[in-house]
Every structure is written in C-alpha cells, then in structure tokens.
PDB file of C-alpha atoms in Angstrom:
ATOM      1  CA  MET A   1       0.037   0.635   0.225  1.00 51.00           C
ATOM      2  CA  ALA A   2       1.299   3.334  -1.112  1.00 70.00           C
ATOM      3  CA  ASP A   3       3.011   5.810   1.494  1.00 92.00           C
ATOM      4  CA  PHE A   4       0.987   8.940   0.347  1.00 94.00           C
ATOM      5  CA  ALA A   5       2.175  10.914   3.522  1.00 94.00           C
ATOM      6  CA  GLN A   6       6.096  10.123   3.105  1.00 96.00           C
ATOM      7  CA  ARG A   7       5.604  10.947  -0.499  1.00 95.00           C
ATOM      8  CA  ARG A   8       3.444  14.197   0.490  1.00 96.00           C
ATOM      9  CA  ARG A   9       6.819  14.966   2.358  1.00 96.00           C
ATOM     10  CA  MET A  10       9.355  14.612  -0.477  1.00 96.00           C
ATOM     11  CA  MET A  11       7.204  16.655  -2.582  1.00 97.00           C
ATOM     12  CA  VAL A  12       7.466  19.606  -0.343  1.00 97.00           C
ATOM     13  CA  ASP A  13      10.986  18.371   0.172  1.00 96.00           C
ATOM     14  CA  THR A  14      12.166  17.985  -3.831  1.00 96.00           C
ATOM     15  CA  GLN A  15       9.448  20.282  -5.492  1.00 96.00           C
ATOM     16  CA  ILE A  16       8.215  22.953  -2.772  1.00 96.00           C
ATOM     17  CA  ARG A  17      10.845  23.967  -1.158  1.00 96.00           C
ATOM     18  CA  PRO A  18      13.402  24.250  -3.727  1.00 95.00           C
ATOM     19  CA  SER A  19      11.208  26.266  -5.388  1.00 94.00           C
ATOM     20  CA  ASP A  20      12.145  29.140  -2.690  1.00 92.00           C
ATOM     21  CA  VAL A  21       8.450  28.507  -1.931  1.00 96.00           C
ATOM     22  CA  THR A  22       8.823  30.324   2.192  1.00 95.00           C
ATOM     23  CA  SER A  23       5.373  30.493   3.086  1.00 95.00           C
ATOM     24  CA  TYR A  24       5.092  28.714   6.579  1.00 96.00           C
ATOM     25  CA  PRO A  25       1.664  28.600   5.973  1.00 96.00           C
ATOM     26  CA  ILE A  26       0.973  27.134   2.220  1.00 97.00           C
ATOM     27  CA  ILE A  27       4.156  24.362   3.262  1.00 97.00           C
ATOM     28  CA  GLU A  28       2.077  23.333   5.939  1.00 97.00           C
ATOM     29  CA  ALA A  29      -1.164  23.028   3.565  1.00 97.00           C
ATOM     30  CA  MET A  30       1.015  21.285   1.164  1.00 97.00           C
ATOM     31  CA  LEU A  31       2.159  18.758   3.894  1.00 97.00           C
ATOM     32  CA  THR A  32      -1.339  18.480   5.370  1.00 96.00           C
ATOM     33  CA  VAL A  33      -3.901  18.088   2.306  1.00 97.00           C
ATOM     34  CA  PRO A  34      -4.043  14.425   0.822  1.00 97.00           C
ATOM     35  CA  ARG A  35      -3.633  15.090  -3.038  1.00 97.00           C
ATOM     36  CA  GLU A  36      -4.177  12.112  -4.359  1.00 96.00           C
ATOM     37  CA  MET A  37      -8.102  12.584  -3.016  1.00 96.00           C
ATOM     38  CA  PHE A  38      -8.218  15.191  -5.286  1.00 97.00           C
ATOM     39  CA  VAL A  39      -6.614  13.626  -8.137  1.00 96.00           C
ATOM     40  CA  PRO A  40      -8.749  10.353 -10.821  1.00 95.00           C
ATOM     41  CA  ILE A  41      -8.625   7.203  -9.182  1.00 93.00           C
ATOM     42  CA  ASN A  42      -6.551   6.122 -12.329  1.00 94.00           C
ATOM     43  CA  ALA A  43      -3.476   9.193 -11.492  1.00 94.00           C
ATOM     44  CA  ARG A  44      -3.571   8.099  -7.653  1.00 94.00           C
ATOM     45  CA  GLU A  45       0.364   6.975  -8.276  1.00 94.00           C
ATOM     46  CA  VAL A  46       1.531  10.261  -9.627  1.00 94.00           C
ATOM     47  CA  ALA A  47      -0.572  12.278  -7.548  1.00 95.00           C
ATOM     48  CA  TYR A  48       3.392  13.344  -6.142  1.00 96.00           C
ATOM     49  CA  ALA A  49       5.045  13.070  -9.149  1.00 93.00           C
ATOM     50  CA  GLY A  50       5.914  16.421  -9.569  1.00 91.00           C
ATOM     51  CA  GLU A  51       3.957  17.135 -13.140  1.00 93.00           C
ATOM     52  CA  HIS A  52       0.314  18.658 -14.329  1.00 96.00           C
ATOM     53  CA  ILE A  53      -2.105  15.720 -13.961  1.00 95.00           C
ATOM     54  CA  TYR A  54      -3.479  16.535 -17.718  1.00 94.00           C
ATOM     55  CA  LEU A  55      -7.750  15.593 -17.858  1.00 93.00           C
ATOM     56  CA  GLU A  56      -9.984  16.267 -20.886  1.00 87.00           C
ATOM     57  CA  ASP A  57     -10.599  19.302 -22.860  1.00 86.00           C
ATOM     58  CA  ASN A  58      -7.220  21.443 -21.765  1.00 86.00           C
ATOM     59  CA  ARG A  59      -7.627  20.362 -18.453  1.00 94.00           C
ATOM     60  CA  VAL A  60      -4.929  19.534 -15.866  1.00 96.00           C
ATOM     61  CA  ILE A  61      -4.256  20.096 -12.000  1.00 97.00           C
ATOM     62  CA  LEU A  62      -0.721  22.049 -11.715  1.00 97.00           C
ATOM     63  CA  ASP A  63       1.775  20.611 -10.261  1.00 97.00           C
ATOM     64  CA  SER A  64       2.440  21.083  -6.672  1.00 96.00           C
ATOM     65  CA  ARG A  65       5.103  23.388  -7.381  1.00 97.00           C
ATOM     66  CA  THR A  66       2.924  25.799  -9.644  1.00 97.00           C
ATOM     67  CA  LEU A  67       0.337  26.047  -7.713  1.00 98.00           C
ATOM     68  CA  ALA A  68       2.282  26.645  -4.572  1.00 97.00           C
ATOM     69  CA  LYS A  69       4.466  29.523  -6.227  1.00 97.00           C
ATOM     70  CA  MET A  70       1.279  31.231  -7.422  1.00 97.00           C
ATOM     71  CA  LEU A  71      -0.279  30.955  -3.895  1.00 97.00           C
ATOM     72  CA  GLU A  72       3.307  32.454  -2.800  1.00 96.00           C
ATOM     73  CA  GLY A  73       2.587  35.106  -5.141  1.00 96.00           C
ATOM     74  CA  ILE A  74      -0.452  36.214  -3.452  1.00 97.00           C
ATOM     75  CA  ASN A  75      -0.253  38.301  -0.275  1.00 92.00           C
ATOM     76  CA  PHE A  76      -2.683  36.191   1.725  1.00 96.00           C
ATOM     77  CA  VAL A  77      -3.428  37.689   5.152  1.00 95.00           C
ATOM     78  CA  GLY A  78      -6.499  35.732   6.269  1.00 95.00           C
ATOM     79  CA  ASP A  79      -9.934  37.215   5.682  1.00 97.00           C
ATOM     80  CA  GLU A  80      -9.698  36.814   1.700  1.00 98.00           C
ATOM     81  CA  LEU A  81     -12.606  35.172  -0.529  1.00 98.00           C
ATOM     82  CA  VAL A  82     -10.906  33.520  -3.514  1.00 98.00           C
ATOM     83  CA  LEU A  83     -12.654  32.631  -6.182  1.00 98.00           C
ATOM     84  CA  ASP A  84     -10.963  29.419  -7.536  1.00 98.00           C
ATOM     85  CA  VAL A  85     -11.496  29.229 -11.446  1.00 98.00           C
ATOM     86  CA  GLY A  86     -11.087  25.421 -12.855  1.00 97.00           C
ATOM     87  CA  GLY A  87     -10.769  23.710  -8.972  1.00 97.00           C
ATOM     88  CA  TYR A  88     -11.712  20.370 -10.582  1.00 97.00           C
ATOM     89  CA  LEU A  89     -12.329  18.032  -7.040  1.00 97.00           C
ATOM     90  CA  GLY A  90     -11.028  20.718  -5.089  1.00 97.00           C
ATOM     91  CA  TYR A  91      -7.637  20.070  -4.197  1.00 98.00           C
ATOM     92  CA  SER A  92      -6.330  23.951  -5.281  1.00 98.00           C
ATOM     93  CA  SER A  93      -9.457  24.607  -3.582  1.00 98.00           C
ATOM     94  CA  ALA A  94      -8.609  23.333   0.079  1.00 98.00           C
ATOM     95  CA  ILE A  95      -5.063  24.549  -0.109  1.00 98.00           C
ATOM     96  CA  ALA A  96      -6.114  28.135  -0.531  1.00 98.00           C
ATOM     97  CA  ALA A  97      -8.892  27.399   1.884  1.00 98.00           C
ATOM     98  CA  ARG A  98      -6.078  27.363   4.846  1.00 97.00           C
ATOM     99  CA  LEU A  99      -4.520  30.732   3.823  1.00 97.00           C
ATOM    100  CA  SER A 100      -7.961  32.624   3.396  1.00 98.00           C
ATOM    101  CA  GLN A 101     -11.435  32.974   4.910  1.00 98.00           C
ATOM    102  CA  VAL A 102     -13.909  31.999   2.049  1.00 98.00           C
ATOM    103  CA  VAL A 103     -13.184  30.000  -1.170  1.00 98.00           C
ATOM    104  CA  VAL A 104     -15.496  29.402  -4.001  1.00 98.00           C
ATOM    105  CA  LEU A 105     -14.669  27.402  -6.179  1.00 98.00           C
ATOM    106  CA  LEU A 106     -16.298  27.233  -9.525  1.00 98.00           C
ATOM    107  CA  GLU A 107     -16.024  23.866 -11.950  1.00 98.00           C
ATOM    108  CA  GLU A 108     -18.491  23.379 -15.051  1.00 96.00           C
ATOM    109  CA  ILE A 109     -17.667  19.555 -14.914  1.00 95.00           C
ATOM    110  CA  GLU A 110     -21.229  18.305 -13.278  1.00 96.00           C
ATOM    111  CA  GLU A 111     -19.128  14.726 -11.623  1.00 96.00           C
ATOM    112  CA  CYS A 112     -16.756  17.479  -9.879  1.00 96.00           C
ATOM    113  CA  VAL A 113     -19.241  19.313  -8.990  1.00 97.00           C
ATOM    114  CA  ALA A 114     -21.475  16.449  -7.269  1.00 97.00           C
ATOM    115  CA  GLU A 115     -18.334  15.147  -6.020  1.00 97.00           C
ATOM    116  CA  ALA A 116     -16.549  17.755  -4.638  1.00 97.00           C
ATOM    117  CA  PRO A 117     -18.197  19.201  -1.444  1.00 98.00           C
ATOM    118  CA  ILE A 118     -17.834  15.335  -0.379  1.00 97.00           C
ATOM    119  CA  LEU A 119     -14.059  15.560  -0.538  1.00 98.00           C
ATOM    120  CA  LEU A 120     -13.608  18.703   1.156  1.00 98.00           C
ATOM    121  CA  SER A 121     -15.250  17.603   4.253  1.00 97.00           C
ATOM    122  CA  GLU A 122     -13.702  14.868   4.726  1.00 97.00           C
ATOM    123  CA  VAL A 123     -10.567  16.796   5.057  1.00 97.00           C
ATOM    124  CA  ALA A 124     -11.910  19.859   7.075  1.00 96.00           C
ATOM    125  CA  ALA A 125     -12.286  22.445   3.761  1.00 97.00           C
ATOM    126  CA  ASP A 126     -15.865  23.390   4.887  1.00 97.00           C
ATOM    127  CA  ASN A 127     -15.166  27.280   4.177  1.00 98.00           C
ATOM    128  CA  VAL A 128     -15.031  25.856   0.367  1.00 98.00           C
ATOM    129  CA  VAL A 129     -18.582  26.357  -1.287  1.00 98.00           C
ATOM    130  CA  VAL A 130     -18.736  25.063  -4.729  1.00 98.00           C
ATOM    131  CA  HIS A 131     -19.998  26.711  -7.697  1.00 98.00           C
ATOM    132  CA  GLU A 132     -21.697  25.144 -11.260  1.00 98.00           C
ATOM    133  CA  GLY A 133     -21.102  27.531 -14.167  1.00 97.00           C
ATOM    134  CA  ILE A 134     -18.709  28.471 -17.462  1.00 97.00           C
ATOM    135  CA  LEU A 135     -15.257  29.154 -15.965  1.00 97.00           C
ATOM    136  CA  SER A 136     -14.246  32.024 -18.549  1.00 96.00           C
ATOM    137  CA  GLN A 137     -17.217  34.192 -17.058  1.00 97.00           C
ATOM    138  CA  GLY A 138     -16.445  33.372 -13.137  1.00 97.00           C
ATOM    139  CA  ALA A 139     -19.121  33.608 -10.370  1.00 97.00           C
ATOM    140  CA  ASP A 140     -20.424  37.052 -10.470  1.00 96.00           C
ATOM    141  CA  SER A 141     -23.232  36.272  -7.848  1.00 96.00           C
ATOM    142  CA  LEU A 142     -20.988  34.999  -5.044  1.00 97.00           C
ATOM    143  CA  GLY A 143     -18.449  38.091  -6.123  1.00 91.00           C
ATOM    144  CA  PRO A 144     -16.198  40.512  -6.201  1.00 97.00           C
ATOM    145  CA  TYR A 145     -13.341  38.323  -4.560  1.00 98.00           C
ATOM    146  CA  ASP A 146     -10.394  39.532  -2.942  1.00 98.00           C
ATOM    147  CA  VAL A 147      -8.309  36.949  -5.022  1.00 98.00           C
ATOM    148  CA  ILE A 148      -8.637  34.846  -8.278  1.00 98.00           C
ATOM    149  CA  ILE A 149      -7.037  31.456  -9.050  1.00 98.00           C
ATOM    150  CA  ILE A 150      -7.204  30.624 -12.193  1.00 98.00           C
ATOM    151  CA  GLN A 151      -5.756  26.693 -12.342  1.00 98.00           C
ATOM    152  CA  GLY A 152      -5.166  26.340 -16.220  1.00 97.00           C
ATOM    153  CA  GLY A 153      -3.252  28.750 -18.968  1.00 97.00           C
ATOM    154  CA  VAL A 154      -5.061  31.697 -20.588  1.00 97.00           C
ATOM    155  CA  GLY A 155      -4.335  33.237 -23.207  1.00 96.00           C
ATOM    156  CA  GLU A 156      -6.470  36.172 -22.970  1.00 95.00           C
ATOM    157  CA  MET A 157      -7.950  37.063 -19.997  1.00 95.00           C
ATOM    158  CA  PRO A 158     -11.843  37.608 -20.001  1.00 93.00           C
ATOM    159  CA  GLU A 159     -13.119  41.127 -19.087  1.00 90.00           C
ATOM    160  CA  GLY A 160     -16.158  39.622 -17.377  1.00 91.00           C
ATOM    161  CA  LEU A 161     -13.735  37.654 -14.342  1.00 94.00           C
ATOM    162  CA  ILE A 162     -11.481  40.740 -13.897  1.00 93.00           C
ATOM    163  CA  SER A 163     -14.792  42.169 -13.576  1.00 95.00           C
ATOM    164  CA  GLN A 164     -15.359  40.787 -10.914  1.00 97.00           C
ATOM    165  CA  LEU A 165     -12.077  41.295  -8.951  1.00 97.00           C
ATOM    166  CA  LYS A 166     -12.383  43.914  -6.066  1.00 97.00           C
ATOM    167  CA  ASP A 167     -10.828  46.556  -6.275  1.00 96.00           C
ATOM    168  CA  GLY A 168      -7.250  46.114  -4.370  1.00 96.00           C
ATOM    169  CA  GLY A 169      -7.510  42.755  -5.131  1.00 97.00           C
ATOM    170  CA  GLN A 170      -4.875  40.225  -6.491  1.00 98.00           C
ATOM    171  CA  ILE A 171      -4.882  37.547  -9.227  1.00 98.00           C
ATOM    172  CA  ALA A 172      -2.764  34.798 -10.839  1.00 98.00           C
ATOM    173  CA  ALA A 173      -2.689  33.607 -13.832  1.00 97.00           C
ATOM    174  CA  LEU A 174      -0.122  31.646 -16.086  1.00 98.00           C
ATOM    175  CA  PHE A 175      -0.448  33.566 -19.261  1.00 97.00           C
ATOM    176  CA  MET A 176       0.840  31.170 -22.460  1.00 96.00           C
ATOM    177  CA  GLU A 177       2.314  32.439 -25.309  1.00 91.00           C
ATOM    178  CA  GLY A 178       2.691  29.717 -28.047  1.00 87.00           C
ATOM    179  CA  ALA A 179       4.764  26.676 -26.290  1.00 86.00           C
ATOM    180  CA  LEU A 180       5.496  29.381 -23.836  1.00 91.00           C
ATOM    181  CA  GLY A 181       4.195  30.266 -20.751  1.00 96.00           C
ATOM    182  CA  SER A 182       4.584  32.706 -17.574  1.00 97.00           C
ATOM    183  CA  VAL A 183       2.893  33.493 -14.034  1.00 98.00           C
ATOM    184  CA  ARG A 184       1.661  36.518 -13.100  1.00 97.00           C
ATOM    185  CA  VAL A 185       0.255  38.665 -10.765  1.00 98.00           C
ATOM    186  CA  GLY A 186      -1.775  41.097 -11.064  1.00 97.00           C
ATOM    187  CA  HIS A 187      -3.267  43.765  -8.574  1.00 97.00           C
ATOM    188  CA  LYS A 188      -6.489  45.883  -9.526  1.00 96.00           C
ATOM    189  CA  VAL A 189      -6.463  49.461  -8.663  1.00 94.00           C
ATOM    190  CA  ALA A 190      -9.428  51.643 -10.118  1.00 89.00           C
ATOM    191  CA  ASP A 191     -10.718  49.158 -12.534  1.00 87.00           C
ATOM    192  CA  GLU A 192      -7.105  48.815 -13.888  1.00 91.00           C
ATOM    193  CA  ILE A 193      -4.626  45.724 -13.341  1.00 94.00           C
ATOM    194  CA  SER A 194      -1.013  46.410 -13.056  1.00 96.00           C
ATOM    195  CA  TRP A 195       0.661  42.615 -13.610  1.00 97.00           C
ATOM    196  CA  ARG A 196       4.049  41.194 -12.686  1.00 97.00           C
ATOM    197  CA  PHE A 197       6.279  38.773 -13.981  1.00 97.00           C
ATOM    198  CA  SER A 198       6.467  35.912 -11.608  1.00 96.00           C
ATOM    199  CA  PHE A 199       7.606  32.552 -12.707  1.00 97.00           C
ATOM    200  CA  ASN A 200       7.724  30.539 -15.952  1.00 96.00           C
ATOM    201  CA  ALA A 201       5.606  27.699 -15.926  1.00 96.00           C
ATOM    202  CA  CYS A 202       3.286  25.831 -19.029  1.00 96.00           C
ATOM    203  CA  ALA A 203      -0.354  24.462 -19.315  1.00 96.00           C
ATOM    204  CA  PRO A 204      -2.546  24.012 -21.589  1.00 96.00           C
ATOM    205  CA  ILE A 205      -5.092  26.801 -22.332  1.00 96.00           C
ATOM    206  CA  LEU A 206      -8.247  26.839 -20.852  1.00 96.00           C
ATOM    207  CA  SER A 207     -11.844  26.799 -23.047  1.00 94.00           C
ATOM    208  CA  GLY A 208     -12.132  30.068 -22.934  1.00 94.00           C
ATOM    209  CA  PHE A 209      -9.327  31.999 -22.329  1.00 96.00           C
ATOM    210  CA  GLU A 210      -7.792  31.883 -25.317  1.00 93.00           C
ATOM    211  CA  GLN A 211      -6.920  34.494 -27.632  1.00 86.00           C
ATOM    212  CA  LYS A 212      -8.884  36.466 -29.411  1.00 79.00           C
ATOM    213  CA  ARG A 213      -8.129  36.685 -32.738  1.00 68.00           C
ATOM    214  CA  VAL A 214      -7.568  40.076 -35.077  1.00 58.00           C
ATOM    215  CA  PHE A 215      -8.406  39.922 -38.643  1.00 55.00           C
ATOM    216  CA  SER A 216      -7.369  42.584 -41.111  1.00 57.00           C
ATOM    217  CA  LEU A 217      -7.701  43.535 -44.151  1.00 55.00           C
TER     218      LEU A 217
END
C-alpha cells in the first residue's frame, strides 16, 4: 500500500522548498492536504510526481510547484474571499482554504461539482463553496473577490472575470504565448490591472481563455 504521507513530505522537500516557496502556511497546507484524494483514481500513483495531471478538454491539475508558487505570489492575510477557477475536485481550493476566509470553487464539470463537496468535507475544508458555472464567466453572484486564481493556461483574460475582482484585489494567472508561459500576479487599482512577472510555467489554455483573433483586411 502506497505511503502517501511520505510522498507528500518528499513532494514538499524536493519540489516546493527548492522552488523558493517559504510561506509556512502554504508549506503546512501542502504537507497536510492529501493530493491523491483529489485526482482521478487512475492518477493516484502519480499524484506526487511533480507534473501536471492531464484531464480531458485541455484541463490539468497544476503540478504542486506551480500551484504553490502561484499562491506564494499572492499576499494572503487570512480574510480573503477567493475565486478558484477550474478547481476540479478541489485540491487547489483545499490548499487556498487554509490561507483565506472563504474559497469559491468554480467548476463546469458536473461530476466534480457533485463530488468535490464530499472530498472537501473529508479534509475539513468547510470554508469552500462549490459553484457550477462556465469557467470563463466566473461566479459573479458570489463576488466580488479579493483573490482570483486560474487553474490552467490563459491566452487572454476574459473581461467579465476581471470585473469580479475587487478594487485592490489580486489575481494569479498562467499566461501562454505559443509554447512558452509565465505566471503573473495582477493588482487591480481603479479598474485597471497592473501585472508583474512571477515565474515561468506552462499549461494548456482553458476553454474560453483563448487569445481572440484580430482580423484585418
């Protein structure tokens, strides 16, 4: 039988700490939340392998290093309302729930919407609300949000999602340009987002987040 607790410790020691993640709450969450519970059954053996877990329709569960560094880029103080876009079964939401006040897990896969609350309850992530909806449209009815995190690649950020971020809020996203990608953290001031580079990473672009084509004659 796999010793997942040992694999979690190894993940933190070989993937998280060496990547300059120094936030104790993030490290503690990564040591505590059982990642293997939140991946497809056939992927449990590779839950801690240090790579994205690929799903259908250009979806992934981001590798733990990328997730941890994205969260490290956000200045959490503990009272935030967080929108976790594309949280699948809830791993990223369970981690974020330990850093903030309330997390809204936005997911459009019906099976995940049904199963995620059960799994989150098992890890005492009772401050996560699971909401079904189209990822690119956000969850306007439950916002506005202090923090938005996108669990996948972004070609272009939907304006409707930006509008759900509070003034003074923070957003972390993995922008893809061809085969290259970079995680940027944005701060919203007076309805404008100021982005700063955080680190390089790659992931498939989520449906609805593609770069809009510009036609010219």
